[in-house]
CSV table of C-alpha atoms in Angstrom, one decimal:
chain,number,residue,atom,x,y,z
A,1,UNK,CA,-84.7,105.0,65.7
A,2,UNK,CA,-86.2,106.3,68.9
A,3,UNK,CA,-83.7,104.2,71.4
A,4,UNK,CA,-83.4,105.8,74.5
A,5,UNK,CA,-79.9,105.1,76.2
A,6,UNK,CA,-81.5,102.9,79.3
A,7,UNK,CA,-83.2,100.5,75.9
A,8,UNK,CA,-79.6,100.9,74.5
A,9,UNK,CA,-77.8,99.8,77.6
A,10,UNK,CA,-80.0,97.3,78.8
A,11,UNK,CA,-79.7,95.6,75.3
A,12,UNK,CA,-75.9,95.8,75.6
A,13,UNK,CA,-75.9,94.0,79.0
A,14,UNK,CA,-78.0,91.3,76.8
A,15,UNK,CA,-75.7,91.1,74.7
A,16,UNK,CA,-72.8,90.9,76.6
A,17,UNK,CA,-74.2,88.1,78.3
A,18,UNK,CA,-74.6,86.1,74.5
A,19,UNK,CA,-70.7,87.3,74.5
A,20,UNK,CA,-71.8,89.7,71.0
A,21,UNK,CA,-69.2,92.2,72.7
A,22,UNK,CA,-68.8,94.4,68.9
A,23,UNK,CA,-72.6,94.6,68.7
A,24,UNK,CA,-72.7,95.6,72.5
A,25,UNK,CA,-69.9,98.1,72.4
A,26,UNK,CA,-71.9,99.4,69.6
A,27,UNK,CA,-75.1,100.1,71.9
A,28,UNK,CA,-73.3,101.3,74.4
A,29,UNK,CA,-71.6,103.7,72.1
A,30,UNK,CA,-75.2,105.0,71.1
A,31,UNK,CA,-75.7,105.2,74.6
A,32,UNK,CA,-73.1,107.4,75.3
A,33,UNK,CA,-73.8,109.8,72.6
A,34,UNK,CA,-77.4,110.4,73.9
A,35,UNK,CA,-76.4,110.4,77.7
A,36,UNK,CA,-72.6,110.8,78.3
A,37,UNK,CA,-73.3,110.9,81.8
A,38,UNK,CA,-75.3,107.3,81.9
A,39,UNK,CA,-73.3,105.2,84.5
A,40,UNK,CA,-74.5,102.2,83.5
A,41,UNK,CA,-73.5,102.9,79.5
A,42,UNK,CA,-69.6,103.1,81.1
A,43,UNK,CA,-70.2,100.2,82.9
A,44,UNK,CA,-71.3,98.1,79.8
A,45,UNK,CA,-68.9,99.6,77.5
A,46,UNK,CA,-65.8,98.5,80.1
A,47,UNK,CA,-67.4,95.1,80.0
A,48,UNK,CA,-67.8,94.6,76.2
A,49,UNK,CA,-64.4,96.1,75.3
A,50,UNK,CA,-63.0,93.1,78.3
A,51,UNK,CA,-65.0,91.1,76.2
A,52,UNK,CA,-63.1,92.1,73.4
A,53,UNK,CA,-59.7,92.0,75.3
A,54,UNK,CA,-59.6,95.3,74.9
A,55,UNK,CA,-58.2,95.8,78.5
A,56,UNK,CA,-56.7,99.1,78.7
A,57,UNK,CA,-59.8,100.5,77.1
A,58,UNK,CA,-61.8,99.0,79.6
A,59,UNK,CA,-59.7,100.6,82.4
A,60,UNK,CA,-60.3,103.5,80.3
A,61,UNK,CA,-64.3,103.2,80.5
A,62,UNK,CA,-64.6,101.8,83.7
A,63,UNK,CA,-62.7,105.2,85.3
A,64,UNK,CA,-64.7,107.6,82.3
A,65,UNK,CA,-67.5,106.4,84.9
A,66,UNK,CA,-66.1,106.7,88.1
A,67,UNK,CA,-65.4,110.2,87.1
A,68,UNK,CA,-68.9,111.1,87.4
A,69,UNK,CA,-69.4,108.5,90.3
A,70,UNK,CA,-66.6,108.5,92.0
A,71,UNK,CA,-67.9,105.6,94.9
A,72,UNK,CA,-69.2,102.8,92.3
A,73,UNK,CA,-67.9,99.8,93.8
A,74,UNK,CA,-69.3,98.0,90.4
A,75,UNK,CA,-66.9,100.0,88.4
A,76,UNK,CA,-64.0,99.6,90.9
A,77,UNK,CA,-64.1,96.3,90.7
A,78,UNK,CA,-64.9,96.5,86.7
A,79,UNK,CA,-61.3,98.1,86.9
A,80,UNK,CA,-59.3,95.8,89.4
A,81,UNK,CA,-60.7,93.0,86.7
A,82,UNK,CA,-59.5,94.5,83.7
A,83,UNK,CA,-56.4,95.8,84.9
A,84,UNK,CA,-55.7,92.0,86.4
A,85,UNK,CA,-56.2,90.7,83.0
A,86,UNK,CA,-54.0,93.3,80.8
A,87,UNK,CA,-51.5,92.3,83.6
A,88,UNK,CA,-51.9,88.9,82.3
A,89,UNK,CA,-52.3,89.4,79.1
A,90,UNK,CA,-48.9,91.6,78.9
A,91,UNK,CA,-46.2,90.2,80.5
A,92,UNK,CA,-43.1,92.4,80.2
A,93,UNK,CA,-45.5,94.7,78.4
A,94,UNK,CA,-45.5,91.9,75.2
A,95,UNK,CA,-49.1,92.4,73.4
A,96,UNK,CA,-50.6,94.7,74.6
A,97,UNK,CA,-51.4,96.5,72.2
A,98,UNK,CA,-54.8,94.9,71.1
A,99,UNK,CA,-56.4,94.6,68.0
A,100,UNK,CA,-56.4,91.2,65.8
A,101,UNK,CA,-53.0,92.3,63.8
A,102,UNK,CA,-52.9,91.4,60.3
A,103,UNK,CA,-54.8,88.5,60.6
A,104,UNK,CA,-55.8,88.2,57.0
């Protein structure tokens, strides 16, 4: 109890850096909740869900942040990455919708 969202970022951004992208998408999503508005938050949850492969939802968090900073170059490039890679990952627009299917 008691995490501020700058302890619950900063701990994302460790953990994203372990590549523990659920556990860090679940910081940032803490994050968020106690400071919509935290920059940083977007720019970790965009990271994690790449992590993930998530890539249109990291488009999707990478822009949530621009719209409150509109001239982060960190979260420009955060979306020129992503979008590359769901490019990539999609050809012809083939699996793209995420998720690990019915795996099981």
């Amino acid at each position: 109890g008691g995490e501020s969202a700058v302890f619950l970022t900063n701990r994302a951004a460790a953990l994203i850096r372990m590549e523990r992208f659920a556990e860090a998408l679940s910081d940032v999503g803490g994050a968020l909740a106690l400071d919509g508005g935290h920059i940083k938050a977007w720019f970790r949850k965009g990271q994690a869900l790449e992590g993930l492969a998530r890539y249109a939802d990291a488009v999707a968090a990478f822009e949530a942040g621009l719209a409150i900073l509109p001239d982060s170059p960190q979260l420009v490039k955060g979306i020129e990455k992503a979008r590359a890679k769901l490019l990539a990952a999609a050809p012809g627009g083939a699996g793209a919708s995420g998720g690990a299917g019915a795996a099981s």
